[in-house]
Coordinates of C-alpha atoms and ligand atoms in Angstrom, one line a residue:
M66 CA -18.2 33.6 -17.7
S67 CA -15.9 30.2 -17.2
F68 CA -19.3 28.0 -17.3
N69 CA -19.0 27.6 -21.4
N70 CA -15.8 25.8 -21.0
L71 CA -16.5 23.2 -17.8
T72 CA -14.2 20.1 -18.1
T73 CA -15.6 17.0 -16.2
Y74 CA -13.3 14.4 -14.5
K75 CA -13.8 11.3 -12.7
T76 CA -11.7 12.4 -10.1
I77 CA -10.1 15.9 -8.4
V78 CA -7.3 15.9 -6.7
I79 CA -5.6 19.3 -5.1
S80 CA -3.2 19.9 -2.3
D81 CA -1.1 22.3 -0.3
I82 CA -3.6 25.5 -0.8
H83 CA -2.3 26.8 2.4
L84 CA -5.7 29.2 3.1
G85 CA -4.9 31.6 5.8
S86 CA -1.5 32.4 4.6
S87 CA -0.3 35.4 2.4
G88 CA 0.9 33.1 -0.6
S89 CA -2.2 30.8 -1.0
K90 CA -3.8 31.4 -4.8
A91 CA -7.0 31.2 -3.1
K92 CA -9.2 33.6 -6.1
E93 CA -7.5 30.7 -9.0
V94 CA -8.3 27.6 -7.0
N95 CA -11.7 28.7 -6.7
D96 CA -11.9 30.3 -10.4
F97 CA -10.3 26.3 -11.4
L98 CA -12.9 24.7 -9.4
K99 CA -15.9 26.7 -11.0
S100 CA -15.1 25.9 -14.5
N101 CA -14.0 21.9 -13.6
S102 CA -16.5 19.1 -12.0
C103 CA -15.8 15.6 -11.2
D104 CA -17.4 12.6 -9.3
K105 CA -14.9 12.9 -6.6
L106 CA -12.5 15.6 -5.3
I107 CA -9.5 15.1 -2.7
L108 CA -8.6 17.9 -0.4
N109 CA -5.1 16.3 0.3
G110 CA -4.2 18.5 2.8
D111 CA -2.7 21.4 3.8
I112 CA -5.6 23.2 2.4
I113 CA -6.0 25.2 5.5
D114 CA -2.9 26.4 6.7
G115 CA -3.4 26.7 10.5
W116 CA 0.3 26.9 11.6
Q117 CA 0.0 30.6 9.7
L118 CA -3.0 31.5 11.1
K119 CA -1.9 30.8 14.7
K120 CA 0.7 33.4 13.6
G121 CA -1.4 36.3 12.7
G122 CA -2.2 34.9 9.5
V123 CA -4.9 36.8 7.9
W124 CA -8.2 34.5 6.9
K125 CA -10.0 36.3 4.0
K126 CA -13.2 36.2 1.9
K127 CA -11.3 34.4 -1.2
H128 CA -10.9 31.7 1.5
T129 CA -14.2 31.2 2.7
G130 CA -15.1 31.3 -0.7
F131 CA -13.0 28.1 -1.7
F132 CA -15.1 26.2 0.7
R133 CA -18.1 27.6 -1.1
A134 CA -17.0 26.7 -4.3
V135 CA -16.4 23.0 -2.8
L136 CA -20.2 23.1 -1.3
K137 CA -21.4 24.2 -5.0
M138 CA -19.6 21.4 -6.6
M139 CA -21.2 18.7 -4.0
D140 CA -24.8 20.7 -4.3
K141 CA -24.9 20.6 -8.1
Y142 CA -22.9 17.8 -9.8
D143 CA -23.0 15.6 -6.5
T144 CA -19.0 15.3 -6.2
E145 CA -17.8 13.6 -3.1
V146 CA -15.4 15.4 -1.3
I147 CA -13.0 13.7 0.7
Y148 CA -10.2 15.7 3.0
L149 CA -7.1 14.6 3.9
R150 CA -5.3 16.1 6.8
G151 CA -1.9 17.6 5.7
N152 CA 0.6 18.8 7.9
H153 CA -0.3 22.4 8.6
D154 CA -3.5 21.2 9.3
D155 CA -2.8 19.1 11.9
F156 CA -5.5 20.6 14.3
L157 CA -7.8 18.3 12.2
D158 CA -6.4 15.7 14.0
Q159 CA -8.8 16.1 17.0
I160 CA -11.8 15.1 15.0
I161 CA -10.5 12.5 12.5
P162 CA -12.3 10.4 11.3
F163 CA -15.3 12.5 10.8
K164 CA -17.9 12.0 8.3
I165 CA -21.1 13.7 7.3
G166 CA -23.5 11.6 5.0
K167 CA -21.9 9.8 2.3
Q168 CA -20.8 12.7 0.1
F169 CA -18.2 14.6 3.1
S170 CA -15.5 12.9 4.8
I171 CA -12.3 14.2 6.9
R172 CA -9.7 11.4 7.1
R173 CA -6.2 10.4 7.8
D174 CA -5.6 8.5 4.2
Y175 CA -7.7 7.0 1.5
M176 CA -7.6 4.1 -0.5
L177 CA -9.1 5.1 -4.1
N178 CA -10.2 2.1 -6.2
S179 CA -10.5 2.8 -9.9
F180 CA -10.4 0.9 -13.4
G181 CA -9.2 -2.1 -11.1
K182 CA -6.3 0.0 -9.4
K183 CA -5.5 1.0 -5.6
Y184 CA -3.7 4.2 -4.8
L185 CA -3.0 5.3 -1.7
V186 CA -4.0 9.0 -1.0
I187 CA -1.9 10.8 1.5
H188 CA -0.6 14.0 2.4
G189 CA 2.6 12.8 2.8
D190 CA 4.3 14.0 5.9
I191 CA 4.3 10.8 7.7
F192 CA 8.3 10.5 7.4
D193 CA 9.2 14.1 8.2
S194 CA 10.3 13.5 11.9
I195 CA 12.7 10.5 10.4
T196 CA 15.9 12.2 8.5
S197 CA 17.4 16.0 9.6
Q198 CA 16.6 16.8 6.2
M199 CA 12.9 17.0 6.5
K200 CA 13.6 18.6 9.4
W201 CA 15.0 20.9 7.3
L202 CA 12.3 21.2 4.5
A203 CA 10.1 21.3 7.4
Y204 CA 11.4 24.8 8.9
L205 CA 11.8 26.3 4.8
G206 CA 8.3 25.1 4.3
D207 CA 7.0 27.1 7.1
I208 CA 9.2 30.4 7.9
G209 CA 11.7 30.1 5.3
Y210 CA 9.2 29.1 2.2
T211 CA 7.2 32.5 3.7
F212 CA 10.3 34.6 3.2
L213 CA 11.2 33.3 0.1
L214 CA 8.1 33.9 -2.1
W215 CA 7.8 37.3 -0.2
L216 CA 11.2 37.9 -1.6
N217 CA 10.4 36.2 -5.0
K218 CA 7.5 38.4 -5.4
W219 CA 9.3 41.7 -5.1
Y220 CA 12.1 40.6 -7.1
N221 CA 9.8 39.8 -10.2
Q222 CA 7.9 43.1 -9.6
Y223 CA 11.6 44.6 -10.1
R224 CA 12.1 42.2 -13.1
E225 CA 9.1 43.3 -14.7
W226 CA 9.6 47.1 -14.7
R227 CA 13.2 46.5 -16.0
G228 CA 11.2 44.2 -18.4
K229 CA 12.4 41.5 -17.7
P230 CA 10.7 37.4 -17.7
Y231 CA 9.3 36.2 -14.6
F232 CA 11.9 34.0 -12.4
S233 CA 10.9 31.5 -10.1
L234 CA 13.4 32.3 -6.8
S235 CA 12.1 29.4 -4.7
Q236 CA 11.7 26.7 -7.3
T237 CA 15.4 27.9 -8.4
I238 CA 16.6 27.5 -4.9
K239 CA 14.5 24.6 -4.7
Q240 CA 15.9 22.6 -7.8
K241 CA 19.4 23.8 -6.8
V242 CA 20.1 23.2 -3.3
K243 CA 21.3 19.7 -3.5
L244 CA 19.9 19.0 -0.4
A245 CA 16.2 19.4 -1.6
V246 CA 17.2 17.5 -4.3
N247 CA 18.0 14.6 -2.2
F248 CA 15.3 15.5 -0.1
I249 CA 12.5 15.4 -2.8
S250 CA 14.2 11.7 -4.4
D251 CA 13.8 10.5 -0.9
F252 CA 10.1 11.8 -0.3
E253 CA 9.4 10.1 -3.6
E254 CA 10.8 6.8 -2.8
K255 CA 9.6 6.4 0.6
L256 CA 6.0 7.2 -0.5
S257 CA 6.7 4.7 -3.0
E258 CA 7.3 2.1 -0.5
L259 CA 5.1 2.8 1.9
A260 CA 2.1 2.6 -1.4
L261 CA 4.4 -1.1 -2.2
A262 CA 3.6 -2.5 2.0
K263 CA 0.1 -1.3 1.7
E264 CA -0.2 -3.0 -1.7
A265 CA -1.0 -0.1 -3.7
H266 CA -0.6 0.3 -7.5
G267 CA 0.2 4.4 -7.0
I268 CA 0.6 6.7 -4.4
I269 CA -0.9 9.9 -4.8
C270 CA 0.6 12.8 -2.6
G271 CA 1.4 16.5 -2.2
H272 CA 3.8 18.1 0.5
I273 CA 6.5 18.6 -1.1
H274 CA 5.0 21.0 -3.9
K275 CA 6.4 19.6 -6.6
P276 CA 3.8 18.3 -8.9
E277 CA 5.0 15.1 -10.9
I278 CA 3.4 11.8 -12.6
K279 CA 6.1 9.4 -13.2
D280 CA 6.8 5.4 -12.0
I281 CA 8.9 4.3 -9.3
G282 CA 9.6 0.7 -9.7
N283 CA 6.1 -0.8 -10.0
I284 CA 4.5 2.2 -8.5
K285 CA 2.8 5.2 -10.0
Y286 CA 4.2 8.1 -7.6
M287 CA 1.5 11.2 -8.2
N288 CA 1.9 14.5 -6.8
S289 CA -0.4 17.3 -7.0
G290 CA 1.5 20.0 -6.6
D291 CA 0.3 23.2 -5.0
W292 CA -1.6 26.6 -4.8
V293 CA 0.9 28.8 -3.7
E294 CA 3.3 28.2 -6.8
S295 CA 2.3 25.7 -9.4
M296 CA -1.3 26.0 -9.7
S297 CA -1.6 22.4 -10.2
A298 CA -4.1 19.8 -9.9
L299 CA -4.1 16.3 -10.7
V300 CA -7.1 14.4 -12.5
E301 CA -8.4 11.1 -13.5
T302 CA -10.3 10.9 -16.3
H303 CA -13.6 9.3 -17.3
Q304 CA -11.5 6.7 -18.9
G305 CA -8.9 6.4 -16.2
E306 CA -5.8 8.5 -17.6
W307 CA -4.2 10.5 -15.0
K308 CA -2.7 13.8 -15.7
L309 CA -1.6 17.3 -14.6
V310 CA -3.4 20.4 -14.8
Y311 CA -2.1 23.6 -14.7
H312 CA -4.2 26.1 -14.0
E313 CA -4.1 29.5 -16.5
P314 CA -5.1 32.5 -15.4
N315 CA -7.9 34.9 -16.6
Q316 CA -6.1 37.2 -18.7
K317 CA -8.6 40.1 -18.5
I318 CA -8.6 40.1 -14.6
E319 CA -5.2 39.4 -14.6
F320 CA -4.6 42.6 -16.2
E321 CA -6.9 44.4 -13.7
L322 CA -5.2 43.1 -10.5
D323 CA -1.9 43.7 -11.9
S324 CA -1.0 46.5 -9.9
I325 CA -1.5 44.8 -6.8
L326 CA -0.3 41.5 -7.4
A327 CA 3.2 39.8 -8.5
P328 CA 3.6 38.8 -11.9
K329 CA 2.0 35.1 -12.8
V330 CA 4.2 31.8 -12.5
I331 CA 4.9 31.3 -16.4
S332 CA 7.8 28.6 -15.4
K333 CA 7.4 24.6 -16.3
Ligands
LIG433 MN1 2.2 19.6 3.8

């Protein structure tokens, strides 16, 4: 049903899907992949949530469905797939670098060359251990974030019942806590410095679940966001233009699943 509006890109970057955790929007990301094609697909870390799986997270059919959708893209459009490890899928460290033919590789980082520009692609957790602020977010990221999402879901079901619009609790908390704001700007600056040190024109990362495209000094800072809340992807058109796209859930499916799923993100 989504094949008639297939969109093609040169590059698609997605990150932070957290497959294996209850907050993962696996069905939505699968729908997104099925309605897009690209020459290069970069899975920029935290695709599989190994931490949650270790703690009793459940691997579902739709989680396997994600890899099926990726394989289909490789098959159908000859898409090259680059899977970069994140902190939640750091179990991959043991097999890195890994390569199957020319079409699939697992790596720590990647230098993307496109239209004469160099972009350093990396998940972004590399500075986590340096400051205590980052430790705080790493902690929030694992236990606190799961709790916030759980709370967010029930709070919004209550709001929906009361006829009130969707309210993103975790986004609001993240945006209001000053520590988090400091953390985000620290993160963005540190990663831009890293790109500069590697003589790249831009940085492409994920990790903090905050989709963004902006200039920091001479560096183009681009964050693909996540598939827990934002449902965002970073795409490069065949003309070399970078943009963020947000997945619009299918209204009909939405309605059918309404009773078991939390209301969808309408914010941003
Ligand atoms: Mn991460």
